[in-house]
PDB file of C-alpha atoms in Angstrom:
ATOM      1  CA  UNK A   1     384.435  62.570  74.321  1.00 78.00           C
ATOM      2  CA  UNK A   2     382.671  60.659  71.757  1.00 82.00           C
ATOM      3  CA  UNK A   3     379.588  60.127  73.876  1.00 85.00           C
ATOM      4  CA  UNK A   4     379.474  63.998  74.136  1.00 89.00           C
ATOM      5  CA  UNK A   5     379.626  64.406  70.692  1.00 88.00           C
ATOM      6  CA  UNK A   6     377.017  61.752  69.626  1.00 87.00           C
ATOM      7  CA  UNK A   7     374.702  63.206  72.429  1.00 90.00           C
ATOM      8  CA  UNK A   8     375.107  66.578  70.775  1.00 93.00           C
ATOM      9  CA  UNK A   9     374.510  66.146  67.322  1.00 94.00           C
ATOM     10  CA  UNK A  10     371.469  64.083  68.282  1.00 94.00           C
ATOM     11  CA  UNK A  11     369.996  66.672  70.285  1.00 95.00           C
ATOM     12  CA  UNK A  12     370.804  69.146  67.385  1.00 96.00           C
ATOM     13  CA  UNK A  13     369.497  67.050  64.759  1.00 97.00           C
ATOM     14  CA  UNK A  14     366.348  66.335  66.292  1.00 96.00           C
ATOM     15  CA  UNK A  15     366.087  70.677  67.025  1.00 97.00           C
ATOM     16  CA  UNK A  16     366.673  70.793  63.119  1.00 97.00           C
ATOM     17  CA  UNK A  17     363.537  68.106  62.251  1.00 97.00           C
ATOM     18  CA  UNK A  18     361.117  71.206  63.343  1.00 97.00           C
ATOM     19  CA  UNK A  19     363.109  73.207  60.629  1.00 98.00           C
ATOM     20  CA  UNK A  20     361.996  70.986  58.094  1.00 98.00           C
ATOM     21  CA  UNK A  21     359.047  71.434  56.199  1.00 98.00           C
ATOM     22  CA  UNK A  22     356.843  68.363  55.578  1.00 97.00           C
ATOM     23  CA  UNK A  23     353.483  69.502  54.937  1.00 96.00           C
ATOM     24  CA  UNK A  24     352.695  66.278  52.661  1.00 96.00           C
ATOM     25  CA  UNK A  25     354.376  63.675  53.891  1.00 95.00           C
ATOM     26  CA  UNK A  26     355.093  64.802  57.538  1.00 96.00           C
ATOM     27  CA  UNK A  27     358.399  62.687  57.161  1.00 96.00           C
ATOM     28  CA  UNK A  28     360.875  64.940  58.394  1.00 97.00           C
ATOM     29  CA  UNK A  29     364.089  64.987  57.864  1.00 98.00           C
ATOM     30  CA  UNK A  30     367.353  66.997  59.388  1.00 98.00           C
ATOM     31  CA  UNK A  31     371.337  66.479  58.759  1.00 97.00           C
ATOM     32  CA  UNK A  32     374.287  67.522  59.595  1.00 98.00           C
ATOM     33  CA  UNK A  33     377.510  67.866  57.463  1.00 97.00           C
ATOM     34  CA  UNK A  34     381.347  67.955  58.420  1.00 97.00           C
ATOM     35  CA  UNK A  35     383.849  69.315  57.025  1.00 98.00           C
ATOM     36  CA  UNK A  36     387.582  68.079  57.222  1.00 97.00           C
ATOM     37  CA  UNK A  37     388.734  71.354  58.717  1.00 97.00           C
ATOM     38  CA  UNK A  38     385.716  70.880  61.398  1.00 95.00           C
ATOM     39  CA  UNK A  39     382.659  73.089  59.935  1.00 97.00           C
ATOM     40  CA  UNK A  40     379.584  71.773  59.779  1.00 97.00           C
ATOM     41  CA  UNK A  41     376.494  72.526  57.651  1.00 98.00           C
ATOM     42  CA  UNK A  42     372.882  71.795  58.233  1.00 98.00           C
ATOM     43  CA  UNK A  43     369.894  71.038  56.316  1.00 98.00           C
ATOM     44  CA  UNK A  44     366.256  70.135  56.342  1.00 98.00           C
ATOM     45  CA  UNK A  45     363.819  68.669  53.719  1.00 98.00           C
ATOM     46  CA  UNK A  46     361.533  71.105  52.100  1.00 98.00           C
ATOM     47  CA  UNK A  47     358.652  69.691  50.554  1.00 97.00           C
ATOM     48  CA  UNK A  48     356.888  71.478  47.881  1.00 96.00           C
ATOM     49  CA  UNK A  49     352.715  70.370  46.306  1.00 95.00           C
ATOM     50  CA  UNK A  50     355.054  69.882  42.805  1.00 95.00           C
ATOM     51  CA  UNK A  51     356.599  66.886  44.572  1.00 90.00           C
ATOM     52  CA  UNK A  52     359.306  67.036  41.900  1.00 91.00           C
ATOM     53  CA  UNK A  53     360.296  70.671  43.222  1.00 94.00           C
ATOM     54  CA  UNK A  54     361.147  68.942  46.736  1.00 96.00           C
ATOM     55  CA  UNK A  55     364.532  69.520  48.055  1.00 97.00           C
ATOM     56  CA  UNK A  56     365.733  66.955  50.476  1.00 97.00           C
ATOM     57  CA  UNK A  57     367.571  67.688  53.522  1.00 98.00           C
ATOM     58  CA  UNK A  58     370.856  66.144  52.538  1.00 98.00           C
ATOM     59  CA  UNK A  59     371.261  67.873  49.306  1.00 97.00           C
ATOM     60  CA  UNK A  60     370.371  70.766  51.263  1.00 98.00           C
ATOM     61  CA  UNK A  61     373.273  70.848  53.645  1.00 98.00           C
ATOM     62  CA  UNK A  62     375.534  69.543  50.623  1.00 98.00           C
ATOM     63  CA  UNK A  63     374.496  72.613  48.854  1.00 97.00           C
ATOM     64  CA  UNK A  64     374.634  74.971  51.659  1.00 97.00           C
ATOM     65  CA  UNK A  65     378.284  73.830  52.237  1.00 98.00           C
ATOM     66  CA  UNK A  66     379.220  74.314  48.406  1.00 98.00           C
ATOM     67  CA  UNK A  67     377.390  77.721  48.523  1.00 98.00           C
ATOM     68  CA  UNK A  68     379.447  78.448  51.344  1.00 98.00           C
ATOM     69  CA  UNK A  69     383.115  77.693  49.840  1.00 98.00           C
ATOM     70  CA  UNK A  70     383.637  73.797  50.561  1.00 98.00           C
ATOM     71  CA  UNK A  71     384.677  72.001  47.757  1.00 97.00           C
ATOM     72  CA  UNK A  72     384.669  68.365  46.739  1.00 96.00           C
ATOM     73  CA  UNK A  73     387.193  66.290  48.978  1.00 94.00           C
ATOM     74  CA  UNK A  74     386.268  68.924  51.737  1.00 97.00           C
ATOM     75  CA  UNK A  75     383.796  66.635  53.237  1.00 98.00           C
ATOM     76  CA  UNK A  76     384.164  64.363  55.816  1.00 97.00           C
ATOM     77  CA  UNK A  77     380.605  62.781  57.501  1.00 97.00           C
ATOM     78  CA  UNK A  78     376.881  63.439  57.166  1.00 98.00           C
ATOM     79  CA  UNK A  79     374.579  62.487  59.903  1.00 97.00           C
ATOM     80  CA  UNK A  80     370.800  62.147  59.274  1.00 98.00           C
ATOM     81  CA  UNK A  81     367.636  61.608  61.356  1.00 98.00           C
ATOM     82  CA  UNK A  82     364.546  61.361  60.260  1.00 96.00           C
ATOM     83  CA  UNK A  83     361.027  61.460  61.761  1.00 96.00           C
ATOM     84  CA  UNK A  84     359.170  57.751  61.740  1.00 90.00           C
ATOM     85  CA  UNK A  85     360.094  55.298  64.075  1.00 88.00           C
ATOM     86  CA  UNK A  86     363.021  53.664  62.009  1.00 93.00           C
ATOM     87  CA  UNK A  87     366.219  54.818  60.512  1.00 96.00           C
ATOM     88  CA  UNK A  88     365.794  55.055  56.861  1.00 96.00           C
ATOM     89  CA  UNK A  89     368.757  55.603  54.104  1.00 97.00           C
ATOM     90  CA  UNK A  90     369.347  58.300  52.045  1.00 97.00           C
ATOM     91  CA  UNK A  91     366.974  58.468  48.507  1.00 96.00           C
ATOM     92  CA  UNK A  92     368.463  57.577  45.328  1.00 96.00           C
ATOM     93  CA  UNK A  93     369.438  61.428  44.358  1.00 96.00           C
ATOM     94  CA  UNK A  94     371.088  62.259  47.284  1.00 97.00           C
ATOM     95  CA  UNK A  95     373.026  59.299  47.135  1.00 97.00           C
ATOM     96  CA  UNK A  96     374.076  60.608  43.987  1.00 97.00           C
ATOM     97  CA  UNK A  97     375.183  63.839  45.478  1.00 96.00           C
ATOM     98  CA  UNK A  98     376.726  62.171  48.176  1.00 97.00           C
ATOM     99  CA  UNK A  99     378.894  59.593  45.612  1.00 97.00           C
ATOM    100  CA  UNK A 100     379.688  63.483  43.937  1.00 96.00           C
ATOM    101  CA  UNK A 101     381.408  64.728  46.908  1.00 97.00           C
ATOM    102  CA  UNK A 102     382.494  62.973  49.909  1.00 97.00           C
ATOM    103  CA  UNK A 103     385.413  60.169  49.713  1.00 96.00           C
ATOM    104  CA  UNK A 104     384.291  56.645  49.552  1.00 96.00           C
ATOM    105  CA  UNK A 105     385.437  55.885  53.462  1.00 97.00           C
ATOM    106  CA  UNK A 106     383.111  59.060  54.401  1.00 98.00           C
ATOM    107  CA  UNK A 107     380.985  58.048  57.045  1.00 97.00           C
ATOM    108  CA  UNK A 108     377.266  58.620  56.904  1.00 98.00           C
ATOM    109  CA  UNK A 109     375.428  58.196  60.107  1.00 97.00           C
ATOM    110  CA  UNK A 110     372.099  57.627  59.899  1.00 97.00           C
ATOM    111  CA  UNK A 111     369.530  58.334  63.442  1.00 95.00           C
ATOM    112  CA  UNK A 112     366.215  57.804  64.420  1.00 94.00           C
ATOM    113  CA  UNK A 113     364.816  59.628  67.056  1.00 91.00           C
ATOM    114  CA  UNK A 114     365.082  57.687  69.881  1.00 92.00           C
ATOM    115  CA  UNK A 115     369.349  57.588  69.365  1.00 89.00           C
ATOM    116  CA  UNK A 116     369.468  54.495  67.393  1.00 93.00           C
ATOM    117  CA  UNK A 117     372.278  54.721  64.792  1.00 95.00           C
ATOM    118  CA  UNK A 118     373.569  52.463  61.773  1.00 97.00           C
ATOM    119  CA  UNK A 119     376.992  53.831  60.187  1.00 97.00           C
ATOM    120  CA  UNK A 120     377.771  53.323  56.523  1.00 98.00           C
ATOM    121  CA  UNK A 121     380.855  54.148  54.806  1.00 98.00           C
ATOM    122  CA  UNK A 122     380.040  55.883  50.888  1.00 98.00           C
ATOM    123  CA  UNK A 123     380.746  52.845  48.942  1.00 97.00           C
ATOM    124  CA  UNK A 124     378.701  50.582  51.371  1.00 98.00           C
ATOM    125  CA  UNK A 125     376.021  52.860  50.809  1.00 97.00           C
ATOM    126  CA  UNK A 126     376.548  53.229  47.118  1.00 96.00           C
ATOM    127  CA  UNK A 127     378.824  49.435  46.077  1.00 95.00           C
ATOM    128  CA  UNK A 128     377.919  50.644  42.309  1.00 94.00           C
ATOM    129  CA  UNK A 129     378.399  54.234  41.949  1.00 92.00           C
ATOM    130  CA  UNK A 130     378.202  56.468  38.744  1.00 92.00           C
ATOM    131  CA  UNK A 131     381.117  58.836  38.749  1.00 89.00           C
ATOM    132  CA  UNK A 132     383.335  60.429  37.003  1.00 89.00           C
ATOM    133  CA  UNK A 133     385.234  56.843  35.906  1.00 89.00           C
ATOM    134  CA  UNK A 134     381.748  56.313  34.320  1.00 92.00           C
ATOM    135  CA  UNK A 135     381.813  59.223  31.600  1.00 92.00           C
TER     136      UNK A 135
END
């Protein structure tokens, strides 16, 4: 059931937070990304003392699905959870990445630890993206 499901990926996600490595900003951050033909993909932030050399957890599942054979229009949902007390949205970059390769009806569901969720579609996330129409 759907209950099931959410009560899975929740537990899973929140597992995946003590992946993530958050030495400066102990905000961690876990996702999980599905695939149209049902694989999913995880990631974790990394943080790095060259803050610019910091990967975020979302590009790192996006990237560990493309280095793994999924290709753009492959993707179906991302769900994230994140470490404070309140659900926060993707950053600007990943958002970018995100516009790249999921449709605009994806879902993204976005968690905070205690099971609250708030469910955007790509184009409510992103209302102004820069694509490929743009170049």
């Amino acid at each position: 059931t759907e209950k099931e499901t959410f009560a899975k990926t929740f537990v899973e996600l929140r597992n995946l937070l003590n992946n993530a490595y958050a030495n400066y900003s102990n905000f961690k951050v876990s996702c999980i990304l599905y695939t149209k033909d049902g694989r999913k993909f995880h990631g974790v932030n990394v943080e790095n003392a060259s803050f610019g050399a910091t990967i975020c957890a979302e590009r790192s599942a996006i990237v560990n699905a493309i280095s793994n054979g999924v290709k753009k229009g492959d993707f179906e949902k991302i769900c994230i959870m994140n470490s404070s007390e309140k659900i926060a949205t993707p950053c600007f970059i990943c958002r970018q990445l995100i516009v790249e390769f999921f449709d605009k009806n994806s879902e993204i569901i976005l968690m905070d630890m205690e099971g609250n969720t708030k469910t955007l579609t790509v184009s409510e996330m992103c209302p102004y993206p820069f694509d490929e129409e743009d170049l």
